[in-house]
PDB file of C-alpha atoms in Angstrom:
ATOM      1  CA  THR V   1     -20.503  -7.217   3.003  1.00 66.00           C
ATOM      2  CA  ASP V   2     -21.856  -5.912  -0.315  1.00 77.00           C
ATOM      3  CA  HIS V   3     -25.501  -5.595  -0.814  1.00 84.00           C
ATOM      4  CA  ILE V   4     -27.535  -5.153  -4.032  1.00 88.00           C
ATOM      5  CA  GLY V   5     -31.242  -5.550  -3.998  1.00 91.00           C
ATOM      6  CA  PHE V   6     -34.506  -4.019  -5.458  1.00 92.00           C
ATOM      7  CA  CYS V   7     -37.138  -2.066  -3.320  1.00 90.00           C
ATOM      8  CA  ASN V   8     -40.801  -2.666  -4.730  1.00 91.00           C
ATOM      9  CA  ALA V   9     -42.152   0.119  -2.544  1.00 91.00           C
ATOM     10  CA  THR V  10     -39.958   2.765  -4.391  1.00 89.00           C
ATOM     11  CA  PHE V  11     -40.819   1.087  -7.689  1.00 90.00           C
ATOM     12  CA  GLN V  12     -44.473   1.566  -6.931  1.00 92.00           C
ATOM     13  CA  SER V  13     -43.981   5.118  -5.793  1.00 90.00           C
ATOM     14  CA  GLU V  14     -41.986   6.040  -8.825  1.00 88.00           C
ATOM     15  CA  LYS V  15     -44.904   4.797 -11.112  1.00 90.00           C
ATOM     16  CA  GLN V  16     -47.559   6.694  -9.212  1.00 91.00           C
ATOM     17  CA  THR V  17     -45.667   9.921  -9.364  1.00 91.00           C
ATOM     18  CA  ALA V  18     -44.402   9.814 -12.982  1.00 91.00           C
ATOM     19  CA  ASP V  19     -46.422  12.588 -14.673  1.00 94.00           C
ATOM     20  CA  ARG V  20     -43.420  14.801 -15.516  1.00 93.00           C
ATOM     21  CA  ASN V  21     -41.254  11.620 -16.741  1.00 93.00           C
ATOM     22  CA  PHE V  22     -44.312  10.745 -19.048  1.00 94.00           C
ATOM     23  CA  ALA V  23     -44.813  14.239 -20.241  1.00 95.00           C
ATOM     24  CA  LEU V  24     -41.068  14.567 -21.180  1.00 94.00           C
ATOM     25  CA  GLY V  25     -41.229  10.973 -22.749  1.00 93.00           C
ATOM     26  CA  TYR V  26     -44.190  11.939 -25.150  1.00 93.00           C
ATOM     27  CA  LEU V  27     -42.310  15.134 -26.080  1.00 94.00           C
ATOM     28  CA  MET V  28     -39.040  13.223 -26.711  1.00 92.00           C
ATOM     29  CA  ARG V  29     -41.045  10.582 -28.887  1.00 91.00           C
ATOM     30  CA  GLU V  30     -42.872  13.754 -30.792  1.00 90.00           C
ATOM     31  CA  GLN V  31     -39.359  15.151 -31.356  1.00 91.00           C
ATOM     32  CA  GLY V  32     -38.156  11.693 -32.802  1.00 89.00           C
ATOM     33  CA  SER V  33     -35.608  11.343 -29.878  1.00 89.00           C
ATOM     34  CA  PHE V  34     -35.988   7.728 -29.802  1.00 88.00           C
ATOM     35  CA  PRO V  35     -34.167   5.194 -32.004  1.00 85.00           C
ATOM     36  CA  GLN V  36     -37.441   3.347 -32.544  1.00 80.00           C
ATOM     37  CA  GLU V  37     -40.148   5.135 -34.654  1.00 79.00           C
ATOM     38  CA  ARG V  38     -42.973   4.443 -31.939  1.00 84.00           C
ATOM     39  CA  PRO V  39     -41.585   3.335 -28.795  1.00 87.00           C
ATOM     40  CA  ASP V  40     -43.430   1.711 -25.971  1.00 89.00           C
ATOM     41  CA  LEU V  41     -43.221   4.501 -23.325  1.00 91.00           C
ATOM     42  CA  GLN V  42     -44.792   2.451 -20.650  1.00 91.00           C
ATOM     43  CA  GLN V  43     -42.090  -0.304 -21.136  1.00 92.00           C
ATOM     44  CA  ILE V  44     -39.258   2.042 -21.305  1.00 91.00           C
ATOM     45  CA  LEU V  45     -40.304   4.161 -18.206  1.00 93.00           C
ATOM     46  CA  GLU V  46     -41.059   1.025 -16.268  1.00 93.00           C
ATOM     47  CA  PHE V  47     -37.637  -0.246 -17.112  1.00 93.00           C
ATOM     48  CA  TYR V  48     -36.212   3.300 -16.038  1.00 92.00           C
ATOM     49  CA  PHE V  49     -38.422   3.103 -12.544  1.00 93.00           C
ATOM     50  CA  GLN V  50     -36.959  -0.390 -11.896  1.00 93.00           C
ATOM     51  CA  MET V  51     -33.407   0.989 -12.240  1.00 91.00           C
ATOM     52  CA  CYS V  52     -34.355   3.848  -9.710  1.00 88.00           C
ATOM     53  CA  SER V  53     -35.413   1.250  -7.450  1.00 91.00           C
ATOM     54  CA  ILE V  54     -32.213  -0.726  -7.038  1.00 91.00           C
ATOM     55  CA  GLU V  55     -30.559  -0.822  -3.559  1.00 92.00           C
ATOM     56  CA  VAL V  56     -27.006  -0.724  -2.678  1.00 92.00           C
ATOM     57  CA  ASN V  57     -24.874   0.000   0.240  1.00 92.00           C
ATOM     58  CA  SER V  58     -21.938   2.028   0.417  1.00 92.00           C
ATOM     59  CA  ARG V  59     -19.616  -0.959  -0.124  1.00 92.00           C
ATOM     60  CA  ALA V  60     -21.233  -2.150  -3.037  1.00 93.00           C
ATOM     61  CA  GLY V  61     -21.534   1.177  -4.527  1.00 93.00           C
ATOM     62  CA  SER V  62     -17.816   1.750  -4.135  1.00 94.00           C
ATOM     63  CA  VAL V  63     -16.988  -1.073  -5.928  1.00 94.00           C
ATOM     64  CA  MET V  64     -19.170  -0.146  -9.000  1.00 95.00           C
ATOM     65  CA  ALA V  65     -17.388   3.439  -9.035  1.00 96.00           C
ATOM     66  CA  ALA V  66     -14.053   1.682  -8.683  1.00 95.00           C
ATOM     67  CA  THR V  67     -14.924  -0.422 -11.610  1.00 95.00           C
ATOM     68  CA  LEU V  68     -15.587   2.643 -13.791  1.00 96.00           C
ATOM     69  CA  ALA V  69     -12.342   4.254 -12.439  1.00 95.00           C
ATOM     70  CA  ALA V  70     -10.430   1.020 -13.616  1.00 92.00           C
ATOM     71  CA  GLY V  71     -11.829   1.195 -17.012  1.00 92.00           C
ATOM     72  CA  GLY V  72     -14.577  -1.428 -16.615  1.00 93.00           C
ATOM     73  CA  ILE V  73     -12.339  -4.009 -14.767  1.00 90.00           C
ATOM     74  CA  CYS V  74     -13.827  -5.110 -11.482  1.00 90.00           C
ATOM     75  CA  PRO V  75     -11.076  -4.420  -8.573  1.00 87.00           C
ATOM     76  CA  LEU V  76     -12.131  -7.485  -6.485  1.00 86.00           C
ATOM     77  CA  SER V  77     -12.246 -10.048  -9.252  1.00 84.00           C
ATOM     78  CA  GLY V  78     -10.026  -8.602 -11.911  1.00 81.00           C
ATOM     79  CA  GLU V  79     -12.805  -9.419 -14.654  1.00 86.00           C
ATOM     80  CA  LYS V  80     -13.562  -6.903 -17.297  1.00 89.00           C
ATOM     81  CA  VAL V  81     -17.348  -6.473 -16.798  1.00 94.00           C
ATOM     82  CA  LEU V  82     -17.734  -2.992 -18.972  1.00 94.00           C
ATOM     83  CA  SER V  83     -16.399  -2.105 -22.477  1.00 94.00           C
ATOM     84  CA  PRO V  84     -14.220   0.993 -22.776  1.00 91.00           C
ATOM     85  CA  ASP V  85     -16.815   2.697 -24.841  1.00 94.00           C
ATOM     86  CA  ALA V  86     -19.470   2.201 -22.100  1.00 96.00           C
ATOM     87  CA  VAL V  87     -17.126   3.408 -19.299  1.00 96.00           C
ATOM     88  CA  ARG V  88     -16.140   6.649 -21.384  1.00 96.00           C
ATOM     89  CA  ASN V  89     -19.803   7.285 -22.213  1.00 96.00           C
ATOM     90  CA  THR V  90     -20.764   6.754 -18.509  1.00 96.00           C
ATOM     91  CA  LEU V  91     -18.193   9.071 -17.112  1.00 97.00           C
ATOM     92  CA  SER V  92     -18.926  11.784 -19.628  1.00 96.00           C
ATOM     93  CA  LEU V  93     -22.638  11.764 -18.627  1.00 96.00           C
ATOM     94  CA  MET V  94     -21.830  11.761 -15.123  1.00 96.00           C
ATOM     95  CA  LEU V  95     -19.310  14.774 -15.506  1.00 96.00           C
ATOM     96  CA  SER V  96     -21.932  16.686 -17.637  1.00 96.00           C
ATOM     97  CA  CYS V  97     -25.048  16.013 -15.904  1.00 95.00           C
ATOM     98  CA  GLY V  98     -24.857  13.648 -12.930  1.00 95.00           C
ATOM     99  CA  MET V  99     -25.278  16.276 -10.137  1.00 96.00           C
ATOM    100  CA  TYR V 100     -28.881  17.472 -11.100  1.00 94.00           C
ATOM    101  CA  ASP V 101     -28.875  21.347 -11.860  1.00 95.00           C
ATOM    102  CA  TYR V 102     -25.589  21.596  -9.802  1.00 96.00           C
ATOM    103  CA  SER V 103     -23.732  19.477 -12.384  1.00 96.00           C
ATOM    104  CA  GLY V 104     -22.037  22.597 -14.294  1.00 96.00           C
ATOM    105  CA  GLN V 105     -20.932  24.048 -10.912  1.00 96.00           C
ATOM    106  CA  PHE V 106     -19.672  20.776  -9.662  1.00 97.00           C
ATOM    107  CA  ALA V 107     -17.745  20.215 -12.745  1.00 96.00           C
ATOM    108  CA  PHE V 108     -16.070  23.501 -12.310  1.00 96.00           C
ATOM    109  CA  GLU V 109     -15.054  23.253  -8.649  1.00 96.00           C
ATOM    110  CA  VAL V 110     -14.516  19.599  -8.225  1.00 97.00           C
ATOM    111  CA  GLY V 111     -13.912  18.257 -11.945  1.00 96.00           C
ATOM    112  CA  LEU V 112     -14.537  14.586 -11.344  1.00 97.00           C
ATOM    113  CA  PRO V 113     -17.470  12.503 -12.752  1.00 97.00           C
ATOM    114  CA  ALA V 114     -19.908  11.948 -10.157  1.00 97.00           C
ATOM    115  CA  LYS V 115     -23.701  10.620  -9.963  1.00 96.00           C
ATOM    116  CA  SER V 116     -26.100  12.057  -7.134  1.00 95.00           C
ATOM    117  CA  GLY V 117     -29.157  10.308  -5.948  1.00 90.00           C
ATOM    118  CA  VAL V 118     -32.146  11.847  -3.960  1.00 86.00           C
ATOM    119  CA  SER V 119     -31.274   9.064  -1.318  1.00 90.00           C
ATOM    120  CA  GLY V 120     -28.306  11.112   0.015  1.00 93.00           C
ATOM    121  CA  CYS V 121     -25.707   8.874  -2.037  1.00 95.00           C
ATOM    122  CA  ILE V 122     -23.102  10.149  -4.410  1.00 96.00           C
ATOM    123  CA  PHE V 123     -20.878   7.842  -6.660  1.00 94.00           C
ATOM    124  CA  LEU V 124     -17.431   9.722  -7.134  1.00 97.00           C
ATOM    125  CA  VAL V 125     -15.004   8.418  -9.814  1.00 97.00           C
ATOM    126  CA  VAL V 126     -11.328   9.363  -9.785  1.00 95.00           C
ATOM    127  CA  PRO V 127     -10.254   7.957 -13.045  1.00 92.00           C
ATOM    128  CA  ASN V 128      -7.341   5.279 -13.011  1.00 89.00           C
ATOM    129  CA  VAL V 129      -7.239   5.896  -8.999  1.00 91.00           C
ATOM    130  CA  MET V 130     -10.206   4.925  -7.144  1.00 93.00           C
ATOM    131  CA  GLY V 131     -14.243   4.979  -6.866  1.00 96.00           C
ATOM    132  CA  ILE V 132     -15.702   6.346  -3.831  1.00 96.00           C
ATOM    133  CA  CYS V 133     -19.567   5.960  -2.579  1.00 96.00           C
ATOM    134  CA  LEU V 134     -20.612   8.716  -0.243  1.00 95.00           C
ATOM    135  CA  PHE V 135     -23.921   8.538   1.730  1.00 95.00           C
ATOM    136  CA  SER V 136     -25.419  11.293   3.878  1.00 96.00           C
ATOM    137  CA  PRO V 137     -29.140  11.913   3.593  1.00 94.00           C
ATOM    138  CA  SER V 138     -29.439  15.570   4.455  1.00 94.00           C
ATOM    139  CA  LEU V 139     -30.069  17.143   0.931  1.00 95.00           C
ATOM    140  CA  ASP V 140     -29.639  20.662  -0.441  1.00 95.00           C
ATOM    141  CA  LYS V 141     -32.378  22.272  -2.457  1.00 94.00           C
ATOM    142  CA  ILE V 142     -31.344  20.786  -5.688  1.00 94.00           C
ATOM    143  CA  GLY V 143     -31.290  17.230  -4.330  1.00 93.00           C
ATOM    144  CA  ASN V 144     -27.729  16.557  -3.594  1.00 96.00           C
ATOM    145  CA  SER V 145     -26.204  15.287  -0.413  1.00 96.00           C
ATOM    146  CA  VAL V 146     -25.099  18.367   1.552  1.00 96.00           C
ATOM    147  CA  ARG V 147     -22.114  16.468   3.292  1.00 97.00           C
ATOM    148  CA  GLY V 148     -21.257  14.575   0.306  1.00 96.00           C
ATOM    149  CA  VAL V 149     -20.610  17.644  -2.055  1.00 97.00           C
ATOM    150  CA  SER V 150     -18.676  19.347   0.851  1.00 97.00           C
ATOM    151  CA  PHE V 151     -16.577  16.107   1.072  1.00 97.00           C
ATOM    152  CA  ALA V 152     -15.751  16.213  -2.811  1.00 97.00           C
ATOM    153  CA  ARG V 153     -14.822  19.807  -2.484  1.00 96.00           C
ATOM    154  CA  GLU V 154     -12.533  19.142   0.153  1.00 96.00           C
ATOM    155  CA  LEU V 155     -10.925  16.159  -1.502  1.00 95.00           C
ATOM    156  CA  VAL V 156      -9.875  18.355  -4.486  1.00 94.00           C
ATOM    157  CA  ASN V 157      -8.717  21.133  -2.242  1.00 93.00           C
ATOM    158  CA  ILE V 158      -6.200  18.535  -0.551  1.00 92.00           C
ATOM    159  CA  PHE V 159      -5.417  16.175  -3.411  1.00 91.00           C
ATOM    160  CA  ASN V 160      -4.488  16.868  -7.184  1.00 89.00           C
ATOM    161  CA  PHE V 161      -7.734  15.149  -8.699  1.00 91.00           C
ATOM    162  CA  HIS V 162      -9.385  17.821 -10.340  1.00 91.00           C
ATOM    163  CA  HIS V 163      -9.749  17.139 -13.931  1.00 87.00           C
ATOM    164  CA  TYR V 164      -7.259  19.791 -14.894  1.00 85.00           C
ATOM    165  CA  ASP V 165      -4.913  19.982 -11.867  1.00 82.00           C
ATOM    166  CA  SER V 166      -2.424  18.031 -13.698  1.00 69.00           C
ATOM    167  CA  LEU V 167      -2.028  20.978 -16.262  1.00 62.00           C
ATOM    168  CA  LEU V 168      -1.387  23.556 -13.434  1.00 56.00           C
ATOM    169  CA  GLN V 169       1.422  21.483 -11.525  1.00 57.00           C
ATOM    170  CA  ASN V 170      -0.314  22.671  -8.328  1.00 58.00           C
ATOM    171  CA  GLU V 171       2.601  22.236  -5.732  1.00 61.00           C
ATOM    172  CA  GLY V 172       0.133  23.170  -3.099  1.00 75.00           C
ATOM    173  CA  LYS V 173      -1.630  19.885  -3.493  1.00 81.00           C
ATOM    174  CA  TRP V 174      -0.711  16.106  -2.747  1.00 81.00           C
ATOM    175  CA  ASP V 175      -0.593  13.701  -5.660  1.00 77.00           C
ATOM    176  CA  PRO V 176      -0.967  10.173  -3.947  1.00 75.00           C
ATOM    177  CA  ARG V 177      -0.241   8.815  -7.623  1.00 70.00           C
ATOM    178  CA  ARG V 178       3.360   9.913  -7.142  1.00 67.00           C
ATOM    179  CA  ARG V 179       5.368   7.894  -4.747  1.00 57.00           C
ATOM    180  CA  ARG V 180       7.920  10.201  -3.515  1.00 52.00           C
ATOM    181  CA  ASN V 181      10.143   7.713  -1.595  1.00 47.00           C
ATOM    182  CA  SER V 182      10.149   5.014  -4.389  1.00 53.00           C
ATOM    183  CA  THR V 183      13.289   4.798  -6.448  1.00 61.00           C
ATOM    184  CA  ARG V 184      13.597   4.916 -10.256  1.00 70.00           C
ATOM    185  CA  GLU V 185      14.352   1.359 -10.253  1.00 76.00           C
ATOM    186  CA  HIS V 186      10.999   0.393  -8.483  1.00 79.00           C
ATOM    187  CA  TRP V 187       9.105   2.406 -11.172  1.00 81.00           C
ATOM    188  CA  VAL V 188      10.953   0.852 -14.090  1.00 89.00           C
ATOM    189  CA  VAL V 189      10.346  -2.572 -12.803  1.00 89.00           C
ATOM    190  CA  SER V 190       6.694  -1.988 -12.056  1.00 89.00           C
ATOM    191  CA  LEU V 191       6.350  -0.314 -15.604  1.00 92.00           C
ATOM    192  CA  LEU V 192       8.093  -3.457 -17.432  1.00 94.00           C
ATOM    193  CA  PHE V 193       5.802  -5.795 -15.345  1.00 94.00           C
ATOM    194  CA  SER V 194       2.657  -4.118 -16.568  1.00 94.00           C
ATOM    195  CA  ALA V 195       3.815  -4.196 -20.306  1.00 95.00           C
ATOM    196  CA  GLY V 196       4.718  -8.055 -19.794  1.00 94.00           C
ATOM    197  CA  LYS V 197       1.161  -8.783 -18.201  1.00 94.00           C
ATOM    198  CA  GLY V 198      -0.710  -6.681 -21.013  1.00 94.00           C
ATOM    199  CA  ASP V 199      -2.098  -4.088 -18.349  1.00 93.00           C
ATOM    200  CA  VAL V 200      -2.567  -1.131 -20.368  1.00 92.00           C
ATOM    201  CA  THR V 201      -4.844   0.487 -17.651  1.00 90.00           C
ATOM    202  CA  ALA V 202      -1.454   0.280 -15.287  1.00 90.00           C
ATOM    203  CA  LEU V 203       0.620   1.557 -18.089  1.00 92.00           C
ATOM    204  CA  ARG V 204      -1.746   4.633 -18.547  1.00 88.00           C
ATOM    205  CA  ARG V 205      -1.629   5.145 -14.608  1.00 83.00           C
ATOM    206  CA  TYR V 206       2.089   5.256 -14.372  1.00 84.00           C
ATOM    207  CA  VAL V 207       2.328   7.762 -17.631  1.00 85.00           C
ATOM    208  CA  ALA V 208      -0.388   9.821 -16.087  1.00 78.00           C
ATOM    209  CA  SER V 209       1.723   9.919 -12.633  1.00 72.00           C
ATOM    210  CA  GLY V 210       4.922  11.342 -14.550  1.00 77.00           C
ATOM    211  CA  MET V 211       6.577   8.139 -15.266  1.00 83.00           C
ATOM    212  CA  ASP V 212       8.795   8.072 -18.544  1.00 88.00           C
ATOM    213  CA  ALA V 213       7.387   5.337 -20.449  1.00 90.00           C
ATOM    214  CA  SER V 214      10.690   4.951 -22.451  1.00 91.00           C
ATOM    215  CA  ALA V 215      12.742   4.244 -19.387  1.00 91.00           C
ATOM    216  CA  VAL V 216      14.813   1.131 -19.236  1.00 92.00           C
ATOM    217  CA  ASP V 217      16.121  -1.362 -16.882  1.00 90.00           C
ATOM    218  CA  TYR V 218      19.823  -2.698 -16.261  1.00 88.00           C
ATOM    219  CA  ASP V 219      19.433  -4.613 -19.636  1.00 91.00           C
ATOM    220  CA  GLY V 220      18.198  -1.569 -21.612  1.00 92.00           C
ATOM    221  CA  ARG V 221      14.887  -3.264 -21.987  1.00 94.00           C
ATOM    222  CA  SER V 222      11.913  -0.887 -22.391  1.00 95.00           C
ATOM    223  CA  ALA V 223       8.140  -1.298 -22.005  1.00 95.00           C
ATOM    224  CA  LEU V 224       8.010  -1.588 -25.736  1.00 96.00           C
ATOM    225  CA  HIS V 225      10.676  -4.286 -25.741  1.00 96.00           C
ATOM    226  CA  VAL V 226       8.835  -6.283 -23.078  1.00 96.00           C
ATOM    227  CA  ALA V 227       5.163  -5.826 -24.711  1.00 96.00           C
ATOM    228  CA  ALA V 228       6.545  -6.730 -28.050  1.00 96.00           C
ATOM    229  CA  THR V 229       8.156  -9.939 -26.795  1.00 95.00           C
ATOM    230  CA  ALA V 230       4.934 -10.991 -24.939  1.00 95.00           C
ATOM    231  CA  GLY V 231       2.737 -10.079 -28.023  1.00 95.00           C
ATOM    232  CA  HIS V 232       0.456  -7.660 -26.098  1.00 96.00           C
ATOM    233  CA  MET V 233      -1.072  -5.679 -29.067  1.00 95.00           C
ATOM    234  CA  LYS V 234      -2.840  -3.094 -26.928  1.00 94.00           C
ATOM    235  CA  CYS V 235       0.106  -2.292 -24.959  1.00 95.00           C
ATOM    236  CA  VAL V 236       2.358  -1.977 -27.920  1.00 96.00           C
ATOM    237  CA  GLU V 237      -0.207   0.342 -29.792  1.00 95.00           C
ATOM    238  CA  TYR V 238      -0.808   2.405 -26.677  1.00 94.00           C
ATOM    239  CA  LEU V 239       3.262   3.086 -26.081  1.00 95.00           C
ATOM    240  CA  LEU V 240       3.670   3.823 -29.789  1.00 95.00           C
ATOM    241  CA  LEU V 241       1.320   6.782 -29.216  1.00 92.00           C
ATOM    242  CA  LEU V 242       3.387   8.255 -26.671  1.00 92.00           C
ATOM    243  CA  PRO V 243       5.683  11.178 -28.057  1.00 89.00           C
ATOM    244  CA  SER V 244       8.818  10.200 -25.978  1.00 86.00           C
ATOM    245  CA  MET V 245       8.565   6.434 -27.269  1.00 92.00           C
ATOM    246  CA  ASN V 246      11.425   5.615 -29.324  1.00 92.00           C
ATOM    247  CA  VAL V 247      10.450   2.485 -31.607  1.00 94.00           C
ATOM    248  CA  ASN V 248      14.383   1.587 -32.358  1.00 92.00           C
ATOM    249  CA  MET V 249      15.652   1.599 -28.737  1.00 92.00           C
ATOM    250  CA  LEU V 250      18.502  -0.886 -28.322  1.00 92.00           C
ATOM    251  CA  ASP V 251      18.907  -3.337 -25.405  1.00 92.00           C
ATOM    252  CA  ARG V 252      22.298  -4.427 -24.120  1.00 92.00           C
ATOM    253  CA  TRP V 253      21.974  -7.217 -26.850  1.00 91.00           C
ATOM    254  CA  LYS V 254      21.460  -4.433 -29.741  1.00 91.00           C
ATOM    255  CA  ARG V 255      17.910  -5.727 -30.007  1.00 93.00           C
ATOM    256  CA  THR V 256      15.120  -3.470 -30.909  1.00 94.00           C
ATOM    257  CA  PRO V 257      11.406  -4.179 -30.109  1.00 95.00           C
ATOM    258  CA  LEU V 258      10.882  -5.554 -33.789  1.00 94.00           C
ATOM    259  CA  ASP V 259      13.867  -7.861 -33.299  1.00 93.00           C
ATOM    260  CA  ASP V 260      11.856  -9.427 -30.260  1.00 94.00           C
ATOM    261  CA  ALA V 261       8.415  -9.180 -32.032  1.00 94.00           C
ATOM    262  CA  LYS V 262       9.930 -11.076 -34.973  1.00 94.00           C
ATOM    263  CA  CYS V 263      11.857 -13.815 -32.631  1.00 92.00           C
ATOM    264  CA  PHE V 264       8.644 -14.710 -31.077  1.00 94.00           C
ATOM    265  CA  GLY V 265       6.316 -14.858 -33.989  1.00 94.00           C
ATOM    266  CA  HIS V 266       3.964 -11.977 -33.480  1.00 95.00           C
ATOM    267  CA  ALA V 267       3.084 -11.047 -36.889  1.00 95.00           C
ATOM    268  CA  LYS V 268       0.735  -8.304 -36.353  1.00 95.00           C
ATOM    269  CA  ILE V 269       3.000  -6.509 -33.826  1.00 95.00           C
ATOM    270  CA  VAL V 270       5.884  -6.659 -36.659  1.00 95.00           C
ATOM    271  CA  GLU V 271       3.321  -4.793 -39.143  1.00 95.00           C
ATOM    272  CA  MET V 272       2.591  -2.105 -36.320  1.00 95.00           C
ATOM    273  CA  LEU V 273       6.370  -1.549 -35.395  1.00 95.00           C
ATOM    274  CA  GLU V 274       7.387  -1.440 -39.046  1.00 94.00           C
ATOM    275  CA  ALA V 275       4.535   0.989 -39.975  1.00 94.00           C
ATOM    276  CA  ASN V 276       5.766   3.376 -37.131  1.00 94.00           C
ATOM    277  CA  GLY V 277       9.310   3.232 -38.520  1.00 92.00           C
ATOM    278  CA  GLY V 278      10.555   0.058 -36.497  1.00 91.00           C
ATOM    279  CA  LYS V 279      13.889  -1.402 -37.739  1.00 90.00           C
ATOM    280  CA  VAL V 280      15.880  -4.621 -36.640  1.00 89.00           C
ATOM    281  CA  GLY V 281      18.987  -3.958 -34.525  1.00 80.00           C
ATOM    282  CA  SER V 282      21.535  -3.952 -37.264  1.00 71.00           C
ATOM    283  CA  VAL V 283      19.836  -1.446 -39.323  1.00 62.00           C
ATOM    284  CA  ALA V 284      19.241   0.842 -36.370  1.00 55.00           C
ATOM    285  CA  ILE V 285      22.937   0.641 -35.498  1.00 58.00           C
ATOM    286  CA  GLN V 286      23.727   1.652 -39.019  1.00 58.00           C
ATOM    287  CA  ARG V 287      21.371   4.627 -39.056  1.00 56.00           C
ATOM    288  CA  ALA V 288      22.526   5.786 -35.684  1.00 50.00           C
ATOM    289  CA  THR V 289      26.129   5.620 -36.848  1.00 53.00           C
ATOM    290  CA  SER V 290      25.415   7.500 -40.017  1.00 53.00           C
ATOM    291  CA  ALA V 291      23.530  10.217 -38.038  1.00 52.00           C
ATOM    292  CA  GLU V 292      26.635  10.719 -35.968  1.00 52.00           C
ATOM    293  CA  ASP V 293      29.011  10.723 -38.965  1.00 49.00           C
ATOM    294  CA  GLU V 294      27.161  13.445 -40.577  1.00 53.00           C
ATOM    295  CA  LYS V 295      26.885  15.510 -37.431  1.00 53.00           C
ATOM    296  CA  ALA V 296      30.775  14.927 -37.228  1.00 50.00           C
TER     297      ALA V 296
END
């Protein structure tokens, strides 16, 4: 089961051995690094020591990491508990300085956001895939878990998870985000279902795994058609940013996403589609016919 608690002994120990933290705090205050003009360092550092004294087990830690991986949505409850900005900023800090003095080398070798603790714990986040909590108390000279770092290295040696692996199209690694045995129809159904539910995170995951977001089903309906029909503004906004997306795709009834948005009264989506060149079906057909005549 999940466990989250507070260790008062750790809190008291942190307070009694905080000379360096206070020295850094006074230096930062002298340099004007705090938003307040004269911050209360005692109060600020006590809050920091309290955060350092929170206890979790590996299961609870993995849920926290998975929440970050899912863009702030808890994987157990489906509840949005963190804002996108908070997730972005947290992962950026984890990638740049989450592994103490080893952070730069870790970013080079592993290429994933991580946060290490001197207890032997490492939070590892694979964005849009999963979160992992590692625990092995044996530490290296920097203060990171020896086996935890070794696991992270081996993980990216086997799986296509390094931040820049997708650019290299490394055929020697396995990408579990790609379902090799899945049919195209299955992918299209999943894509359209996500658009209908307003799940932008799932849409991003499918696109990241190589799915063509402009793919259509047997009725010629695309994810943009479905999102415009259901009135999911965020999904429409994301899909319109994709270079492969044709805003004037026609389904089997010769309807465009703009037709659907107008039919169901989604005025803001209508404005967004029109601003991106969206046309109703009849106009789109006329333009396509004119273009073919010009080629002829």
